[in-house]
Coordinates of C-alpha atoms in Angstrom, one line a residue:
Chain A
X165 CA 101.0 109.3 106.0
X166 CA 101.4 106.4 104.6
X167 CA 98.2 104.0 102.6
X168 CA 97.4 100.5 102.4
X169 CA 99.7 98.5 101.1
X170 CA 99.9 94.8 99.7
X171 CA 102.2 92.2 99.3
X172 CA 103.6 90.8 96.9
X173 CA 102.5 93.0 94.4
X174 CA 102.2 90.0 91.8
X175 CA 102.5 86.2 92.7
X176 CA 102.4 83.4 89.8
X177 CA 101.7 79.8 91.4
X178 CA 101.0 76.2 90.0
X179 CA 96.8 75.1 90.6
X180 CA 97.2 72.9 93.6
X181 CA 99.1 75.5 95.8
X182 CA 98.7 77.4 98.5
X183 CA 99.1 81.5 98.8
X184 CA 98.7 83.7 101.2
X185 CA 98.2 87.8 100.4
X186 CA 99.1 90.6 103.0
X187 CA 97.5 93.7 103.5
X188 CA 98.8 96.4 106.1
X189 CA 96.1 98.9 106.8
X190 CA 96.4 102.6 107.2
X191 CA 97.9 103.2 110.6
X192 CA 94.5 103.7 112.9
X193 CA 91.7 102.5 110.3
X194 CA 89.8 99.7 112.8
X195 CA 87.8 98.5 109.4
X196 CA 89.5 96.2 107.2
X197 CA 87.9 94.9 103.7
X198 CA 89.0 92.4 100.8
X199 CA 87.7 92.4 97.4
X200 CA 88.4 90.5 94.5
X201 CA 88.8 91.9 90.6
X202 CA 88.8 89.4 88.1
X203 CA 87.5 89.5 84.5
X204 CA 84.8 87.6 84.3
X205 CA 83.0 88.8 87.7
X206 CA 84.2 92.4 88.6
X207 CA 85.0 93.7 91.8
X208 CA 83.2 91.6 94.4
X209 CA 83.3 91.9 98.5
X210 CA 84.9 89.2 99.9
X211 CA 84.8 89.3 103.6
X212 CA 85.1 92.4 106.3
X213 CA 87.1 92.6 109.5
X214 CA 86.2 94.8 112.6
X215 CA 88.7 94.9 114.6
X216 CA 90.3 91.1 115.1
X217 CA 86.8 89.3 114.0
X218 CA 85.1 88.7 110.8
X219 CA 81.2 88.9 111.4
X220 CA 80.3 88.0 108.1
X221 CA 82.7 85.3 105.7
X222 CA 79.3 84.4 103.3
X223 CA 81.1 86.5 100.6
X224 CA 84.1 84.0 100.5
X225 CA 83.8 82.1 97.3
X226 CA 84.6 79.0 98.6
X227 CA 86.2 76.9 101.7
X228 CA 89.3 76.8 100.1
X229 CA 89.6 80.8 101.1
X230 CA 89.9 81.9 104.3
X231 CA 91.1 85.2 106.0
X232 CA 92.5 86.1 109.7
X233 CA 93.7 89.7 111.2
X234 CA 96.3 89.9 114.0
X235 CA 96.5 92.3 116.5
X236 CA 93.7 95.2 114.8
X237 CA 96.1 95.6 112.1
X238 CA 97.8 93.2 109.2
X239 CA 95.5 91.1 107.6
X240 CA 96.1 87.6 105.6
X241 CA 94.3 86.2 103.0
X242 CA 94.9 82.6 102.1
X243 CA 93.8 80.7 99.3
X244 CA 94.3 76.4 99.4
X245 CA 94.6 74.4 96.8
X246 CA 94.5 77.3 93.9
X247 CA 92.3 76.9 90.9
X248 CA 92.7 78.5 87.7
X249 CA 89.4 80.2 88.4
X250 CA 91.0 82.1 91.8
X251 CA 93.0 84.0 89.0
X252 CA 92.6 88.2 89.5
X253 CA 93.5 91.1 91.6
X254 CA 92.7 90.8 95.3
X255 CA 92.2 94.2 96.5
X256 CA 92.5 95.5 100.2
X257 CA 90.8 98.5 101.6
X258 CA 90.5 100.1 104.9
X259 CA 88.2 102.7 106.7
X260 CA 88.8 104.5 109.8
X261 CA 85.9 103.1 111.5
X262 CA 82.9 101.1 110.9
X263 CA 80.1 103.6 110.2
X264 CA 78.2 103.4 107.3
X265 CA 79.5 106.0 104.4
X266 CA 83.0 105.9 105.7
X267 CA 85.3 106.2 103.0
X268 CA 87.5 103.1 102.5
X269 CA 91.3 103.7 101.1
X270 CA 92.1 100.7 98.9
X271 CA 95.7 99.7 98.5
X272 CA 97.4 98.4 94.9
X273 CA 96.3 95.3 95.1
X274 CA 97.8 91.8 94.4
X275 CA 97.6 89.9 90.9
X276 CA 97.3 86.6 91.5
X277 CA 97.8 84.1 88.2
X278 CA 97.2 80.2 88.6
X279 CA 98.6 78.5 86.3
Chain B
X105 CA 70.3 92.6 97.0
X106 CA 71.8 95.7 96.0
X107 CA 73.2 96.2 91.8
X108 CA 74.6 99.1 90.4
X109 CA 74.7 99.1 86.4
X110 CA 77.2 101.3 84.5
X111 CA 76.3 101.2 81.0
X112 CA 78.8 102.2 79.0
X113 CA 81.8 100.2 78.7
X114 CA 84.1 102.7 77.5
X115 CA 83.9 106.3 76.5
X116 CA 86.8 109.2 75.0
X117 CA 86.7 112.7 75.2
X118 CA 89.4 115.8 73.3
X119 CA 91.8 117.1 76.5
X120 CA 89.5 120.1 77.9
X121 CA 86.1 119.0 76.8
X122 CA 83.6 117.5 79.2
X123 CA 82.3 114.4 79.7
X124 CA 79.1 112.5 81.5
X125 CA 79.9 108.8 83.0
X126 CA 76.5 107.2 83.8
X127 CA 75.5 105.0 86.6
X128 CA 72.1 103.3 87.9
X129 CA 71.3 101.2 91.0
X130 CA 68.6 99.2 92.8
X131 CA 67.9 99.3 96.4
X132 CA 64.5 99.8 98.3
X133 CA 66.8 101.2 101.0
X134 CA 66.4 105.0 102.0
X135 CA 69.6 105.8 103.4
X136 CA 73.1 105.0 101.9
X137 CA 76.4 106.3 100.1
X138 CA 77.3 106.7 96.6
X139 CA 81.1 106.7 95.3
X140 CA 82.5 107.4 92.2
X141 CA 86.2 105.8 92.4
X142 CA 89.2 106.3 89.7
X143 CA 91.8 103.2 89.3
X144 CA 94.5 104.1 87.1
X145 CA 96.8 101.5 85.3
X146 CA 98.4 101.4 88.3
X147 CA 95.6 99.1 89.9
X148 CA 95.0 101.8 93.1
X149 CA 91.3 102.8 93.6
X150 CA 91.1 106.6 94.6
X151 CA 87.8 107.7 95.9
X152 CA 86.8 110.6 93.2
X153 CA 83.5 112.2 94.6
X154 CA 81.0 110.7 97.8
X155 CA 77.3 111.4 98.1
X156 CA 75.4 111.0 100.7
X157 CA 71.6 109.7 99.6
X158 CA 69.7 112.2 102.3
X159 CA 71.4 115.2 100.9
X160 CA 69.8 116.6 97.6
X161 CA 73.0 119.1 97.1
X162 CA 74.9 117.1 94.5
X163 CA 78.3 116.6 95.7
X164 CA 81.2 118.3 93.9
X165 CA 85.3 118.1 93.9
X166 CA 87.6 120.3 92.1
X167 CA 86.8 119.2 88.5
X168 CA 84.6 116.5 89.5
X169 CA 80.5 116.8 89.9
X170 CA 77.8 114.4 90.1
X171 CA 73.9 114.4 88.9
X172 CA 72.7 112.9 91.8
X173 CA 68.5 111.8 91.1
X174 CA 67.2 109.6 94.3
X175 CA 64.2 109.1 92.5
X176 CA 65.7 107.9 89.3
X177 CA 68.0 106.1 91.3
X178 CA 70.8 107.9 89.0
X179 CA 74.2 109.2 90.2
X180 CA 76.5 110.5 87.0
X181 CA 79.8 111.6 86.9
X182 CA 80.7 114.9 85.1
X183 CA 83.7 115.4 84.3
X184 CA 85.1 119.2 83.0
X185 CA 88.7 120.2 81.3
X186 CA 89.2 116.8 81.4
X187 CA 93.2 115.9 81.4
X188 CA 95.2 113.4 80.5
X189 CA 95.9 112.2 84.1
X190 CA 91.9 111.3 83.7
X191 CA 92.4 108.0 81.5
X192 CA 91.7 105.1 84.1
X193 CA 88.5 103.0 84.8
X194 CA 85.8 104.4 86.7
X195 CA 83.5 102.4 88.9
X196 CA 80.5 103.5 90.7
X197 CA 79.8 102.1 94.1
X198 CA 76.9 101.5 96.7
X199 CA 77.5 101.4 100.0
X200 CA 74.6 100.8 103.4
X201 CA 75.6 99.4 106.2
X202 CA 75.0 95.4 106.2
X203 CA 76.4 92.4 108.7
X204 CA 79.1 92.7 106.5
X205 CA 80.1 95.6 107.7
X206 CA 79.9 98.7 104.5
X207 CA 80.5 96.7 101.9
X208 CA 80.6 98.5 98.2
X209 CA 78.9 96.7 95.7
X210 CA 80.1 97.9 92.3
X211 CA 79.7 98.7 88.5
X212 CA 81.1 97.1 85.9
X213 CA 83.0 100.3 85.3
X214 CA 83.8 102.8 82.7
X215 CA 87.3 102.7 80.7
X216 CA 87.4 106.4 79.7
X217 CA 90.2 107.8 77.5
X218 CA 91.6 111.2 77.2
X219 CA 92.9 112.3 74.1
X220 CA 95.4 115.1 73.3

């Protein structure tokens, strides 16, 4: 069947703007995760969806990011007012369920570059 | 907080020859996952091997086998024949169950090169 995917695969955008990332989970998965790449940090957790709600948002680096999932299914990930530091890969990943130890399927990721 | 440490940056090994990827963590927790994922130039993480902390049989996939020591708080990757198709980054990952759902918290990763 088909994996996660993500869209666009690589976005280039002025500081100041405004993106927004997609991420369309495997058919089914309930568990929905973001997690950004980036040189200087490595691959951190952002924020976790069950379902339509995000218990936790404390990963989120700052205000400026925020995240929302429609319907159990596509998420968004949407970064205001881009800063040169937002620069890296923003990875999505999804797991059938919530239960700790479930494997999470990550998609290609998006490559996000502020100039 | 949780940390996992992966302590060498970067590692080669001849097509067909073995090779050891090391990782170490922290956490006073009993019960959790470990993960040994692969991501390719191609940016996609693919889960390579999964152990589970409360089972001492060290997990094992095709080519793929892991020195799992709870006590050490180790969790290495072996990999045998290695293959071309085996250059990527390698990242350990820990995973217990938190209000943030199963998060992985990560190495800084392994870039391993195989050469012909």
């Amino acid at each position: 069947g088909a994996g996660v995917s993500q869209s666009p695969s690589n976005k280039v955008t002025e500081k100041g703007k405004d993106v927004e990332l997609r991420c369309d989970p495997i058919s089914g998965h309930t568990a929905l995760y973001w997690y950004r790449q980036s040189l200087g940090q490595g691959l951190e957790f952002l924020i976790y969806f069950q379902g339509n709600s995000a218990p936790d948002k404390s990963g989120l680096p700052s205000d400026r990011f925020s995240a929302e999932r429609t319907g159990g299914s596509v998420s968004t990930l949407t970064i205001q007012r881009t800063q040169q530091e937002d620069s890296a890969v923003y990875l999505c990943a999804s797991s059938l369920v919530s239960l700790v130890g479930d494997t999470q399927y990550f998609g290609p990721g998006t490559r996000l570059t502020v100039l | 907080a949780q940390t996992v440490t992966q302590s060498q940056p970067e590692m080669s090994v001849q097509e067909a020859e073995t090779v050891t990827l090391s990782c170490t963590y922290d956490t006073s927790e009993n019960n959790y996952y470990l993960f040994w994922y692969k991501q390719p130039p191609s940016r996609q993480m693919i889960l390579v091997i999964r152990q589970e902390a409360y089972k001492q049989q060290n997990a094992t996939e095709n080519r793929f086998s892991v020195n799992f020591q709870k006590a050490a708080k180790s969790f290495s990757l072996k990999i045998s024949d290695s293959q071309l198709g085996d250059t990527a980054m390698y990242f350990c990952a820990f995973m217990k169950h938190e209000n943030a759902g199963n998060m992985l918290t990560f190495g800084g990763g392994t870039r391993l090169m195989v050469k012909p």
